[in-house]
Amino acid sequence: MSINILAFRAPLLVALAAAALVCPLSAQPGGGRATTIQPGEQCPLGTTEIRPRSCMGPEDGAPSILDYRPRSTLVAPTHLVAKARYPAIDFHGHPQGMLGSVESLARLGSDLDALNVRMMIVANNMSGDGLKRTIATITASPAMKDRVRVLAGINFQNVGPGWAERAVAQLEADVAAGAVGIGEIPKDFGQTVRKADGSRLKLDDPDLDPIWQAAARLKLPVFIHTGDPQEFYQKVDYNNERWLELELFPGRRVDPARHPNFEELMKERDNLFRQNPKTTFVAAHMGWHANDLARLGKMMTEMPNLYVDVGAVLYDIGRQPRASHDFFVKFQNRILFGKDSYQPEEYPYYWRVFETSDDYFDYYRHYHAFWKLYGIDLPDDVLKKVYYKNALTITPRLPQTGWPR
Ligand SMILES: [Zn+2]
């Protein structure tokens, strides 16, 4: 990927570098150590292609991929961004352990102030008494009563006769208690949740229609996380882009015996969005299509009720800066900032990708992405929409005053 960027920006440099490597002294690269492969074949493990169809391994053996930590020698403009340029709404909040008391909420407030996150939407799938207790604590907090809002959870267990009436009644009670939307609908929905009759509950099951209709009637955005990155469904071999992650966290591998495959799940999800055009859906993690923006763009064009959040997919946004820039500009009314896992020191990576045109900088989690990020340099009016305006528009129950115009 970095080669592509260099090739685009500085073809001359690449040509010079290549010329330098073809000096007469290296006319017989690899000496006797090189092995030859046929067109279309991959080099044997432990070797790399040094010339077309000629493979060689390093003289002193290769380090583990964990231990190869090259220091970049690139000298380029660096703009660290500690605080978002405009006040942000984190639509994908999981501030674990910080909602229990007025004191912990105040700590959350000072963390968020340092980042210029003005508001957090808690996407913890809460309902009933738990939701009421949390809202009571937020309301009692002088610092945070206008800065934290909560989404309501739906209980998808035992969908069957009578389920929809109960679920809609619970949702109405949760909204009366102060919930501003629905979510985060977790990824077991569509994968492992069973209906009352024992069959897998599919995302597009018509038995669920009353709850989506209620969401539309009550003007509640539905924040939904479906499935996992595509690579979690693939064989865990050395061609898998998430190999390291799947080896570090084997629980993230998707068991094909227990789960529908990626495409089947995405098809059911898209049916759900299409069948309920009056309901506003926010697909978490850019619907796991940030690695295929053409596919996501087609969906966004076809489905005007679809919005996305950017949580935990910064590695895909930042590795294709030109395509991401254009995508964000084109769909500027439909993209929401959301962070997911609550780690205050990770937010500035998002600000830097969105706000700067910096080249080739580190991401915060090496196991997600062994590549570097690039800034996508969004214009101010797009930043404002992504940071807070879109969330305010689709969530009318949020405090609407005091935001920059
Ligand atoms: Zn989440």
mmCIF file of C-alpha atoms and ligand atoms in Angstrom:
data_model
loop_
_atom_site.group_PDB
_atom_site.id
_atom_site.type_symbol
_atom_site.label_atom_id
_atom_site.label_comp_id
_atom_site.label_asym_id
_atom_site.label_seq_id
_atom_site.Cartn_x
_atom_site.Cartn_y
_atom_site.Cartn_z
ATOM 1 C CA MET A 1 0.000 0.000 0.000
ATOM 2 C CA SER A 2 2.779 2.410 0.855
ATOM 3 C CA ILE A 3 4.357 1.626 -2.510
ATOM 4 C CA ASN A 4 1.161 2.756 -4.254
ATOM 5 C CA ILE A 5 1.187 6.050 -2.417
ATOM 6 C CA LEU A 6 4.832 6.644 -3.266
ATOM 7 C CA ALA A 7 4.235 5.692 -6.846
ATOM 8 C CA PHE A 8 1.434 8.225 -7.051
ATOM 9 C CA ARG A 9 3.257 11.027 -5.304
ATOM 10 C CA ALA A 10 6.828 10.510 -6.431
ATOM 11 C CA PRO A 11 7.246 8.254 -9.443
ATOM 12 C CA LEU A 12 10.670 9.750 -10.082
ATOM 13 C CA LEU A 13 11.962 8.733 -6.656
ATOM 14 C CA VAL A 14 10.750 5.190 -7.152
ATOM 15 C CA ALA A 15 12.415 5.033 -10.550
ATOM 16 C CA LEU A 16 15.680 6.326 -9.090
ATOM 17 C CA ALA A 17 15.543 3.848 -6.225
ATOM 18 C CA ALA A 18 14.923 0.975 -8.652
ATOM 19 C CA ALA A 19 17.790 2.108 -10.864
ATOM 20 C CA ALA A 20 20.114 2.213 -7.873
ATOM 21 C CA LEU A 21 19.332 -1.425 -7.122
ATOM 22 C CA VAL A 22 20.312 -2.581 -10.625
ATOM 23 C CA CYS A 23 23.960 -1.626 -10.351
ATOM 24 C CA PRO A 24 26.390 -4.067 -12.012
ATOM 25 C CA LEU A 25 27.696 -5.322 -8.641
ATOM 26 C CA SER A 26 24.368 -6.993 -7.935
ATOM 27 C CA ALA A 27 24.011 -8.510 -11.382
ATOM 28 C CA GLN A 28 23.593 -11.968 -9.874
ATOM 29 C CA PRO A 29 21.333 -11.317 -6.885
ATOM 30 C CA GLY A 30 21.077 -14.169 -4.456
ATOM 31 C CA GLY A 31 23.994 -16.076 -5.864
ATOM 32 C CA GLY A 32 23.277 -19.724 -5.425
ATOM 33 C CA ARG A 33 20.630 -19.204 -2.728
ATOM 34 C CA ALA A 34 17.782 -18.137 -5.016
ATOM 35 C CA THR A 35 15.037 -20.575 -6.003
ATOM 36 C CA THR A 36 12.879 -20.215 -9.084
ATOM 37 C CA ILE A 37 9.084 -20.369 -9.229
ATOM 38 C CA GLN A 38 6.623 -20.642 -12.095
ATOM 39 C CA PRO A 39 4.408 -17.698 -13.121
ATOM 40 C CA GLY A 40 1.472 -17.394 -10.693
ATOM 41 C CA GLU A 41 3.199 -19.381 -7.935
ATOM 42 C CA GLN A 42 4.046 -17.888 -4.542
ATOM 43 C CA CYS A 43 7.577 -17.999 -3.159
ATOM 44 C CA PRO A 44 8.195 -20.829 -0.677
ATOM 45 C CA LEU A 45 7.759 -19.880 3.012
ATOM 46 C CA GLY A 46 10.818 -18.156 4.429
ATOM 47 C CA THR A 47 11.710 -16.541 1.094
ATOM 48 C CA THR A 48 10.656 -13.474 -0.825
ATOM 49 C CA GLU A 49 10.620 -12.577 -4.524
ATOM 50 C CA ILE A 50 13.811 -10.631 -5.259
ATOM 51 C CA ARG A 51 13.464 -10.608 -9.067
ATOM 52 C CA PRO A 52 10.570 -11.902 -11.211
ATOM 53 C CA ARG A 53 10.064 -15.575 -10.262
ATOM 54 C CA SER A 54 13.261 -15.709 -8.237
ATOM 55 C CA CYS A 55 12.906 -16.199 -4.459
ATOM 56 C CA MET A 56 15.446 -15.902 -1.689
ATOM 57 C CA GLY A 57 15.538 -15.982 2.121
ATOM 58 C CA PRO A 58 17.519 -13.617 4.360
ATOM 59 C CA GLU A 59 21.032 -14.765 5.184
ATOM 60 C CA ASP A 60 20.537 -14.579 8.958
ATOM 61 C CA GLY A 61 17.019 -15.971 9.008
ATOM 62 C CA ALA A 62 13.836 -13.918 9.486
ATOM 63 C CA PRO A 63 12.538 -12.479 12.774
ATOM 64 C CA SER A 64 9.036 -13.159 13.985
ATOM 65 C CA ILE A 65 6.593 -10.582 12.603
ATOM 66 C CA LEU A 66 6.217 -9.385 16.196
ATOM 67 C CA ASP A 67 9.896 -8.518 16.344
ATOM 68 C CA TYR A 68 10.302 -6.770 13.013
ATOM 69 C CA ARG A 69 9.849 -3.102 13.970
ATOM 70 C CA PRO A 70 11.465 -0.956 11.290
ATOM 71 C CA ARG A 71 11.953 2.690 12.210
ATOM 72 C CA SER A 72 10.567 4.862 9.424
ATOM 73 C CA THR A 73 13.161 7.218 7.986
ATOM 74 C CA LEU A 74 10.515 9.288 6.231
ATOM 75 C CA VAL A 75 10.749 12.940 7.161
ATOM 76 C CA ALA A 76 7.352 14.514 6.524
ATOM 77 C CA PRO A 77 5.094 17.161 8.070
ATOM 78 C CA THR A 78 3.663 16.015 11.391
ATOM 79 C CA HIS A 79 0.496 17.461 12.879
ATOM 80 C CA LEU A 80 -0.580 15.779 16.077
ATOM 81 C CA VAL A 81 -4.177 16.675 16.942
ATOM 82 C CA ALA A 82 -4.961 16.299 20.631
ATOM 83 C CA LYS A 83 -8.442 17.823 20.424
ATOM 84 C CA ALA A 84 -11.056 17.594 17.699
ATOM 85 C CA ARG A 85 -11.369 20.847 15.735
ATOM 86 C CA TYR A 86 -15.114 20.976 16.494
ATOM 87 C CA PRO A 87 -17.000 19.542 19.466
ATOM 88 C CA ALA A 88 -17.658 15.894 18.761
ATOM 89 C CA ILE A 89 -20.428 13.481 19.625
ATOM 90 C CA ASP A 90 -19.128 9.976 20.196
ATOM 91 C CA PHE A 91 -22.059 7.972 18.867
ATOM 92 C CA HIS A 92 -20.440 4.637 19.752
ATOM 93 C CA GLY A 93 -19.661 4.995 23.445
ATOM 94 C CA HIS A 94 -18.807 2.143 25.805
ATOM 95 C CA PRO A 95 -17.401 4.045 28.790
ATOM 96 C CA GLN A 96 -17.113 0.919 30.915
ATOM 97 C CA GLY A 97 -17.145 1.515 34.640
ATOM 98 C CA MET A 98 -17.651 5.295 34.340
ATOM 99 C CA LEU A 99 -21.435 5.528 34.485
ATOM 100 C CA GLY A 100 -21.889 4.204 38.012
ATOM 101 C CA SER A 101 -21.496 7.396 40.030
ATOM 102 C CA VAL A 102 -21.468 11.166 39.768
ATOM 103 C CA GLU A 103 -17.727 11.062 40.583
ATOM 104 C CA SER A 104 -16.818 8.629 37.792
ATOM 105 C CA LEU A 105 -18.976 10.643 35.385
ATOM 106 C CA ALA A 106 -16.996 13.748 36.305
ATOM 107 C CA ARG A 107 -13.775 11.862 35.454
ATOM 108 C CA LEU A 108 -15.314 10.885 32.114
ATOM 109 C CA GLY A 109 -16.135 14.578 31.581
ATOM 110 C CA SER A 110 -12.562 15.707 32.114
ATOM 111 C CA ASP A 111 -11.237 12.936 29.807
ATOM 112 C CA LEU A 112 -13.671 14.066 27.110
ATOM 113 C CA ASP A 113 -12.847 17.747 27.598
ATOM 114 C CA ALA A 114 -9.194 17.031 26.808
ATOM 115 C CA LEU A 115 -10.349 15.534 23.455
ATOM 116 C CA ASN A 116 -13.105 18.049 22.688
ATOM 117 C CA VAL A 117 -15.733 15.296 22.787
ATOM 118 C CA ARG A 118 -18.741 17.206 24.050
ATOM 119 C CA MET A 119 -21.226 14.374 24.150
ATOM 120 C CA MET A 120 -21.161 10.614 24.474
ATOM 121 C CA ILE A 121 -23.972 8.315 23.371
ATOM 122 C CA VAL A 122 -23.797 5.179 25.476
ATOM 123 C CA ALA A 123 -24.404 2.192 23.202
ATOM 124 C CA ASN A 124 -24.527 -0.429 25.957
ATOM 125 C CA ASN A 125 -27.792 -2.089 24.981
ATOM 126 C CA MET A 126 -29.466 -1.168 28.281
ATOM 127 C CA SER A 127 -33.118 -1.557 29.145
ATOM 128 C CA GLY A 128 -35.561 -1.469 32.069
ATOM 129 C CA ASP A 129 -34.173 -0.859 35.567
ATOM 130 C CA GLY A 130 -30.515 -0.769 34.489
ATOM 131 C CA LEU A 131 -31.281 1.949 31.979
ATOM 132 C CA LYS A 132 -33.304 3.928 34.521
ATOM 133 C CA ARG A 133 -30.528 3.725 37.139
ATOM 134 C CA THR A 134 -27.930 4.905 34.625
ATOM 135 C CA ILE A 135 -30.087 7.813 33.471
ATOM 136 C CA ALA A 136 -30.767 8.789 37.106
ATOM 137 C CA THR A 137 -27.013 8.964 37.771
ATOM 138 C CA ILE A 138 -26.434 11.030 34.610
ATOM 139 C CA THR A 139 -29.259 13.398 35.556
ATOM 140 C CA ALA A 140 -27.733 13.832 39.034
ATOM 141 C CA SER A 141 -24.369 14.809 37.559
ATOM 142 C CA PRO A 142 -23.980 18.595 37.334
ATOM 143 C CA ALA A 143 -21.064 18.171 34.918
ATOM 144 C CA MET A 144 -22.516 15.531 32.617
ATOM 145 C CA LYS A 145 -26.316 15.791 32.665
ATOM 146 C CA ASP A 146 -26.340 17.347 29.191
ATOM 147 C CA ARG A 147 -23.323 15.425 27.884
ATOM 148 C CA VAL A 148 -24.239 11.740 28.125
ATOM 149 C CA ARG A 149 -27.243 10.063 26.542
ATOM 150 C CA VAL A 150 -28.220 6.415 26.410
ATOM 151 C CA LEU A 151 -29.527 4.060 23.736
ATOM 152 C CA ALA A 152 -32.099 1.384 24.571
ATOM 153 C CA GLY A 153 -31.496 -2.331 24.078
ATOM 154 C CA ILE A 154 -33.918 -4.761 22.479
ATOM 155 C CA ASN A 155 -34.243 -8.251 23.917
ATOM 156 C CA PHE A 156 -34.191 -10.576 20.887
ATOM 157 C CA GLN A 157 -34.556 -13.785 22.891
ATOM 158 C CA ASN A 158 -37.553 -16.000 22.065
ATOM 159 C CA VAL A 159 -38.913 -14.113 19.096
ATOM 160 C CA GLY A 160 -42.268 -15.722 18.342
ATOM 161 C CA PRO A 161 -45.934 -15.190 19.222
ATOM 162 C CA GLY A 162 -46.355 -12.238 21.624
ATOM 163 C CA TRP A 163 -42.736 -11.084 21.346
ATOM 164 C CA ALA A 164 -43.355 -7.919 19.320
ATOM 165 C CA GLU A 165 -45.982 -6.514 21.734
ATOM 166 C CA ARG A 166 -43.647 -7.029 24.699
ATOM 167 C CA ALA A 167 -40.628 -5.593 22.896
ATOM 168 C CA VAL A 168 -42.475 -2.484 21.682
ATOM 169 C CA ALA A 169 -43.939 -1.861 25.158
ATOM 170 C CA GLN A 170 -40.466 -2.146 26.725
ATOM 171 C CA LEU A 171 -39.022 0.200 24.104
ATOM 172 C CA GLU A 172 -41.721 2.787 24.779
ATOM 173 C CA ALA A 173 -41.002 2.548 28.521
ATOM 174 C CA ASP A 174 -37.252 2.973 27.896
ATOM 175 C CA VAL A 175 -37.874 6.025 25.724
ATOM 176 C CA ALA A 176 -40.151 7.482 28.407
ATOM 177 C CA ALA A 177 -37.233 6.956 30.820
ATOM 178 C CA GLY A 178 -34.923 8.968 28.527
ATOM 179 C CA ALA A 179 -33.425 6.663 25.879
ATOM 180 C CA VAL A 180 -32.640 8.531 22.631
ATOM 181 C CA GLY A 181 -32.236 5.629 20.197
ATOM 182 C CA ILE A 182 -31.751 1.857 19.958
ATOM 183 C CA GLY A 183 -28.454 0.032 20.283
ATOM 184 C CA GLU A 184 -25.954 -1.094 20.027
ATOM 185 C CA ILE A 185 -27.717 -4.155 18.700
ATOM 186 C CA PRO A 186 -24.933 -6.695 19.240
ATOM 187 C CA LYS A 187 -23.450 -9.060 16.725
ATOM 188 C CA ASP A 188 -25.041 -12.180 18.166
ATOM 189 C CA PHE A 189 -28.231 -10.902 16.506
ATOM 190 C CA GLY A 190 -28.311 -12.653 13.142
ATOM 191 C CA GLN A 191 -25.574 -15.100 14.072
ATOM 192 C CA THR A 192 -26.359 -17.118 17.205
ATOM 193 C CA VAL A 193 -29.661 -15.810 18.638
ATOM 194 C CA ARG A 194 -32.444 -18.403 18.278
ATOM 195 C CA LYS A 195 -36.156 -17.904 17.862
ATOM 196 C CA ALA A 196 -38.707 -19.465 20.199
ATOM 197 C CA ASP A 197 -39.038 -22.323 17.682
ATOM 198 C CA GLY A 198 -35.279 -23.022 17.820
ATOM 199 C CA SER A 199 -34.396 -21.671 14.360
ATOM 200 C CA ARG A 200 -31.741 -18.982 13.838
ATOM 201 C CA LEU A 201 -33.184 -15.485 14.150
ATOM 202 C CA LYS A 202 -32.418 -13.851 10.824
ATOM 203 C CA LEU A 203 -31.877 -10.102 10.599
ATOM 204 C CA ASP A 204 -34.680 -9.731 8.056
ATOM 205 C CA ASP A 205 -37.218 -11.865 9.923
ATOM 206 C CA PRO A 206 -40.653 -10.240 9.383
ATOM 207 C CA ASP A 207 -41.610 -11.045 12.993
ATOM 208 C CA LEU A 208 -39.315 -8.137 13.926
ATOM 209 C CA ASP A 209 -41.030 -5.555 11.728
ATOM 210 C CA PRO A 210 -43.135 -4.050 14.572
ATOM 211 C CA ILE A 211 -39.996 -3.035 16.489
ATOM 212 C CA TRP A 212 -38.472 -1.329 13.430
ATOM 213 C CA GLN A 213 -41.772 0.414 12.777
ATOM 214 C CA ALA A 214 -41.864 1.579 16.398
ATOM 215 C CA ALA A 215 -38.339 2.972 16.002
ATOM 216 C CA ALA A 216 -39.488 4.988 12.979
ATOM 217 C CA ARG A 217 -42.621 6.224 14.762
ATOM 218 C CA LEU A 218 -40.642 7.270 17.863
ATOM 219 C CA LYS A 219 -37.855 8.845 15.728
ATOM 220 C CA LEU A 220 -35.170 6.610 17.212
ATOM 221 C CA PRO A 221 -32.064 5.776 15.176
ATOM 222 C CA VAL A 222 -31.243 2.051 15.261
ATOM 223 C CA PHE A 223 -27.525 1.486 15.855
ATOM 224 C CA ILE A 224 -26.656 -2.025 14.725
ATOM 225 C CA HIS A 225 -23.468 -4.066 14.687
ATOM 226 C CA THR A 226 -23.666 -6.976 12.274
ATOM 227 C CA GLY A 227 -21.101 -9.754 12.120
ATOM 228 C CA ASP A 228 -17.359 -9.354 12.031
ATOM 229 C CA PRO A 229 -14.668 -8.314 9.567
ATOM 230 C CA GLN A 230 -14.699 -10.485 6.486
ATOM 231 C CA GLU A 231 -11.322 -12.029 7.327
ATOM 232 C CA PHE A 232 -12.689 -13.505 10.579
ATOM 233 C CA TYR A 233 -14.782 -15.851 8.407
ATOM 234 C CA GLN A 234 -11.807 -16.979 6.305
ATOM 235 C CA LYS A 235 -9.201 -19.639 6.825
ATOM 236 C CA VAL A 236 -6.556 -18.449 9.294
ATOM 237 C CA ASP A 237 -3.478 -18.841 7.110
ATOM 238 C CA TYR A 238 -0.579 -16.606 6.130
ATOM 239 C CA ASN A 239 -2.692 -14.921 3.445
ATOM 240 C CA ASN A 240 -5.275 -13.776 5.982
ATOM 241 C CA GLU A 241 -4.897 -10.022 6.561
ATOM 242 C CA ARG A 242 -6.026 -10.447 10.187
ATOM 243 C CA TRP A 243 -3.835 -13.490 10.912
ATOM 244 C CA LEU A 244 -2.089 -11.897 13.889
ATOM 245 C CA GLU A 245 -5.328 -10.734 15.475
ATOM 246 C CA LEU A 246 -6.946 -14.136 14.995
ATOM 247 C CA GLU A 247 -3.941 -15.825 16.566
ATOM 248 C CA LEU A 248 -3.873 -13.387 19.500
ATOM 249 C CA PHE A 249 -7.636 -13.679 20.026
ATOM 250 C CA PRO A 250 -8.716 -17.098 18.700
ATOM 251 C CA GLY A 251 -12.227 -16.422 20.068
ATOM 252 C CA ARG A 252 -12.713 -13.934 17.227
ATOM 253 C CA ARG A 253 -12.617 -16.675 14.595
ATOM 254 C CA VAL A 254 -16.097 -17.265 13.279
ATOM 255 C CA ASP A 255 -17.064 -20.928 13.459
ATOM 256 C CA PRO A 256 -18.741 -21.833 10.143
ATOM 257 C CA ALA A 257 -20.662 -24.628 11.853
ATOM 258 C CA ARG A 258 -22.449 -22.193 14.186
ATOM 259 C CA HIS A 259 -22.677 -19.057 12.052
ATOM 260 C CA PRO A 260 -23.968 -18.024 8.650
ATOM 261 C CA ASN A 261 -21.163 -16.945 6.344
ATOM 262 C CA PHE A 262 -20.256 -13.295 5.820
ATOM 263 C CA GLU A 263 -22.166 -12.770 2.571
ATOM 264 C CA GLU A 264 -25.303 -14.519 3.820
ATOM 265 C CA LEU A 265 -25.327 -12.292 6.891
ATOM 266 C CA MET A 266 -24.736 -9.104 4.908
ATOM 267 C CA LYS A 267 -27.546 -10.051 2.545
ATOM 268 C CA GLU A 268 -29.977 -10.459 5.449
ATOM 269 C CA ARG A 269 -28.774 -7.150 6.922
ATOM 270 C CA ASP A 270 -29.318 -5.308 3.638
ATOM 271 C CA ASN A 271 -32.804 -6.842 3.350
ATOM 272 C CA LEU A 272 -33.540 -5.478 6.823
ATOM 273 C CA PHE A 273 -32.487 -1.966 5.767
ATOM 274 C CA ARG A 274 -34.462 -2.164 2.505
ATOM 275 C CA GLN A 275 -37.608 -3.605 4.047
ATOM 276 C CA ASN A 276 -37.827 -0.759 6.568
ATOM 277 C CA PRO A 277 -37.153 2.395 4.566
ATOM 278 C CA LYS A 278 -38.765 4.697 7.165
ATOM 279 C CA THR A 279 -36.424 3.469 9.911
ATOM 280 C CA THR A 280 -33.023 5.126 10.305
ATOM 281 C CA PHE A 281 -30.259 2.539 10.653
ATOM 282 C CA VAL A 282 -26.696 3.309 11.676
ATOM 283 C CA ALA A 283 -24.417 0.432 10.648
ATOM 284 C CA ALA A 284 -21.568 0.211 13.167
ATOM 285 C CA HIS A 285 -17.998 -0.012 11.871
ATOM 286 C CA MET A 286 -19.048 1.255 8.422
ATOM 287 C CA GLY A 287 -20.881 -2.034 8.039
ATOM 288 C CA TRP A 288 -17.474 -3.795 7.843
ATOM 289 C CA HIS A 289 -17.140 -2.461 4.306
ATOM 290 C CA ALA A 290 -14.550 0.261 4.910
ATOM 291 C CA ASN A 291 -12.200 -1.996 2.941
ATOM 292 C CA ASP A 292 -14.578 -1.807 -0.043
ATOM 293 C CA LEU A 293 -15.895 1.733 -0.278
ATOM 294 C CA ALA A 294 -17.448 1.126 -3.698
ATOM 295 C CA ARG A 295 -19.647 -1.559 -2.147
ATOM 296 C CA LEU A 296 -20.564 0.652 0.797
ATOM 297 C CA GLY A 297 -21.204 3.604 -1.532
ATOM 298 C CA LYS A 298 -23.590 1.507 -3.601
ATOM 299 C CA MET A 299 -25.488 0.576 -0.445
ATOM 300 C CA MET A 300 -25.635 4.186 0.759
ATOM 301 C CA THR A 301 -26.945 5.296 -2.635
ATOM 302 C CA GLU A 302 -29.582 2.559 -2.744
ATOM 303 C CA MET A 303 -30.680 2.969 0.875
ATOM 304 C CA PRO A 304 -31.255 6.583 1.941
ATOM 305 C CA ASN A 305 -32.145 5.376 5.476
ATOM 306 C CA LEU A 306 -28.626 3.992 6.014
ATOM 307 C CA TYR A 307 -25.971 5.813 8.065
ATOM 308 C CA VAL A 308 -22.625 4.510 9.297
ATOM 309 C CA ASP A 309 -20.274 5.087 12.203
ATOM 310 C CA VAL A 310 -16.491 4.938 11.895
ATOM 311 C CA GLY A 311 -15.707 3.064 15.132
ATOM 312 C CA ALA A 312 -12.692 0.762 15.060
ATOM 313 C CA VAL A 313 -12.171 0.876 11.286
ATOM 314 C CA LEU A 314 -9.713 3.772 11.168
ATOM 315 C CA TYR A 315 -7.086 1.379 9.779
ATOM 316 C CA ASP A 316 -9.148 1.019 6.583
ATOM 317 C CA ILE A 317 -10.054 4.714 6.285
ATOM 318 C CA GLY A 318 -6.455 5.807 6.758
ATOM 319 C CA ARG A 319 -4.874 3.410 4.293
ATOM 320 C CA GLN A 320 -6.776 4.811 1.277
ATOM 321 C CA PRO A 321 -6.691 8.558 1.883
ATOM 322 C CA ARG A 322 -7.882 9.713 -1.531
ATOM 323 C CA ALA A 323 -10.761 7.243 -1.776
ATOM 324 C CA SER A 324 -11.760 7.929 1.834
ATOM 325 C CA HIS A 325 -11.661 11.674 1.322
ATOM 326 C CA ASP A 326 -13.973 11.404 -1.674
ATOM 327 C CA PHE A 327 -16.275 8.960 0.108
ATOM 328 C CA PHE A 328 -16.609 11.219 3.157
ATOM 329 C CA VAL A 329 -17.302 14.229 0.960
ATOM 330 C CA LYS A 330 -19.885 12.362 -1.102
ATOM 331 C CA PHE A 331 -21.687 10.874 1.903
ATOM 332 C CA GLN A 332 -20.978 13.730 4.313
ATOM 333 C CA ASN A 333 -24.562 13.726 5.613
ATOM 334 C CA ARG A 334 -24.540 10.018 6.481
ATOM 335 C CA ILE A 335 -21.308 9.359 8.436
ATOM 336 C CA LEU A 336 -21.079 9.670 12.232
ATOM 337 C CA PHE A 337 -18.068 9.790 14.485
ATOM 338 C CA GLY A 338 -17.993 6.904 16.966
ATOM 339 C CA LYS A 339 -15.019 5.405 18.760
ATOM 340 C CA ASP A 340 -16.220 2.083 20.261
ATOM 341 C CA SER A 341 -13.681 0.765 22.818
ATOM 342 C CA TYR A 342 -13.157 3.588 25.336
ATOM 343 C CA GLN A 343 -9.441 4.459 25.368
ATOM 344 C CA PRO A 344 -8.985 8.243 25.592
ATOM 345 C CA GLU A 345 -5.454 8.128 24.147
ATOM 346 C CA GLU A 346 -6.755 6.593 20.905
ATOM 347 C CA TYR A 347 -9.138 9.390 19.868
ATOM 348 C CA PRO A 348 -6.364 11.729 18.600
ATOM 349 C CA TYR A 349 -5.528 9.198 15.862
ATOM 350 C CA TYR A 350 -9.021 9.772 14.477
ATOM 351 C CA TRP A 351 -8.641 13.573 14.619
ATOM 352 C CA ARG A 352 -5.302 13.305 12.804
ATOM 353 C CA VAL A 353 -6.689 11.091 10.032
ATOM 354 C CA PHE A 354 -9.786 13.285 9.548
ATOM 355 C CA GLU A 355 -8.208 16.723 9.912
ATOM 356 C CA THR A 356 -4.703 16.548 8.433
ATOM 357 C CA SER A 357 -2.962 15.540 5.230
ATOM 358 C CA ASP A 358 -0.072 13.915 7.117
ATOM 359 C CA ASP A 359 1.549 10.948 5.413
ATOM 360 C CA TYR A 360 2.564 7.551 6.702
ATOM 361 C CA PHE A 361 2.008 7.553 10.457
ATOM 362 C CA ASP A 362 1.388 4.817 12.977
ATOM 363 C CA TYR A 363 -2.000 3.432 13.907
ATOM 364 C CA TYR A 364 -2.655 2.664 17.558
ATOM 365 C CA ARG A 365 -3.029 -1.093 17.282
ATOM 366 C CA HIS A 366 -0.376 -2.934 15.423
ATOM 367 C CA TYR A 367 -2.286 -6.208 15.405
ATOM 368 C CA HIS A 368 -5.208 -4.630 13.513
ATOM 369 C CA ALA A 369 -3.013 -3.078 10.888
ATOM 370 C CA PHE A 370 0.645 -3.643 10.188
ATOM 371 C CA TRP A 371 0.503 -0.727 7.753
ATOM 372 C CA LYS A 372 0.612 3.056 8.252
ATOM 373 C CA LEU A 373 -2.127 5.674 8.072
ATOM 374 C CA TYR A 374 -2.545 8.855 5.992
ATOM 375 C CA GLY A 375 -4.643 11.921 6.724
ATOM 376 C CA ILE A 376 -7.774 12.396 4.604
ATOM 377 C CA ASP A 377 -7.890 16.162 5.124
ATOM 378 C CA LEU A 378 -11.653 16.724 5.356
ATOM 379 C CA PRO A 379 -13.052 20.226 4.754
ATOM 380 C CA ASP A 380 -14.468 22.018 7.805
ATOM 381 C CA ASP A 381 -18.112 21.685 6.811
ATOM 382 C CA VAL A 382 -17.694 17.910 6.397
ATOM 383 C CA LEU A 383 -15.878 17.631 9.726
ATOM 384 C CA LYS A 384 -18.734 19.398 11.499
ATOM 385 C CA LYS A 385 -21.260 16.995 10.025
ATOM 386 C CA VAL A 386 -19.248 13.894 10.890
ATOM 387 C CA TYR A 387 -18.358 15.153 14.359
ATOM 388 C CA TYR A 388 -21.789 16.307 15.538
ATOM 389 C CA LYS A 389 -24.326 17.607 13.008
ATOM 390 C CA ASN A 390 -25.355 14.235 11.574
ATOM 391 C CA ALA A 391 -25.834 12.728 15.035
ATOM 392 C CA LEU A 392 -28.005 15.702 16.039
ATOM 393 C CA THR A 393 -30.071 15.388 12.854
ATOM 394 C CA ILE A 394 -30.895 11.693 13.172
ATOM 395 C CA THR A 395 -31.326 11.797 16.965
ATOM 396 C CA PRO A 396 -33.866 14.550 17.674
ATOM 397 C CA ARG A 397 -33.929 13.649 21.382
ATOM 398 C CA LEU A 398 -30.332 14.853 21.871
ATOM 399 C CA PRO A 399 -29.776 18.282 23.426
ATOM 400 C CA GLN A 400 -29.826 20.409 20.266
ATOM 401 C CA THR A 401 -28.630 23.800 21.527
ATOM 402 C CA GLY A 402 -25.170 25.240 22.040
ATOM 403 C CA TRP A 403 -23.503 23.605 19.022
ATOM 404 C CA PRO A 404 -21.511 25.661 16.521
ATOM 405 C CA ARG A 405 -23.500 26.437 13.375
HETATM 406 ZN ZN ZN B 1 -19.848 -1.184 20.171
#
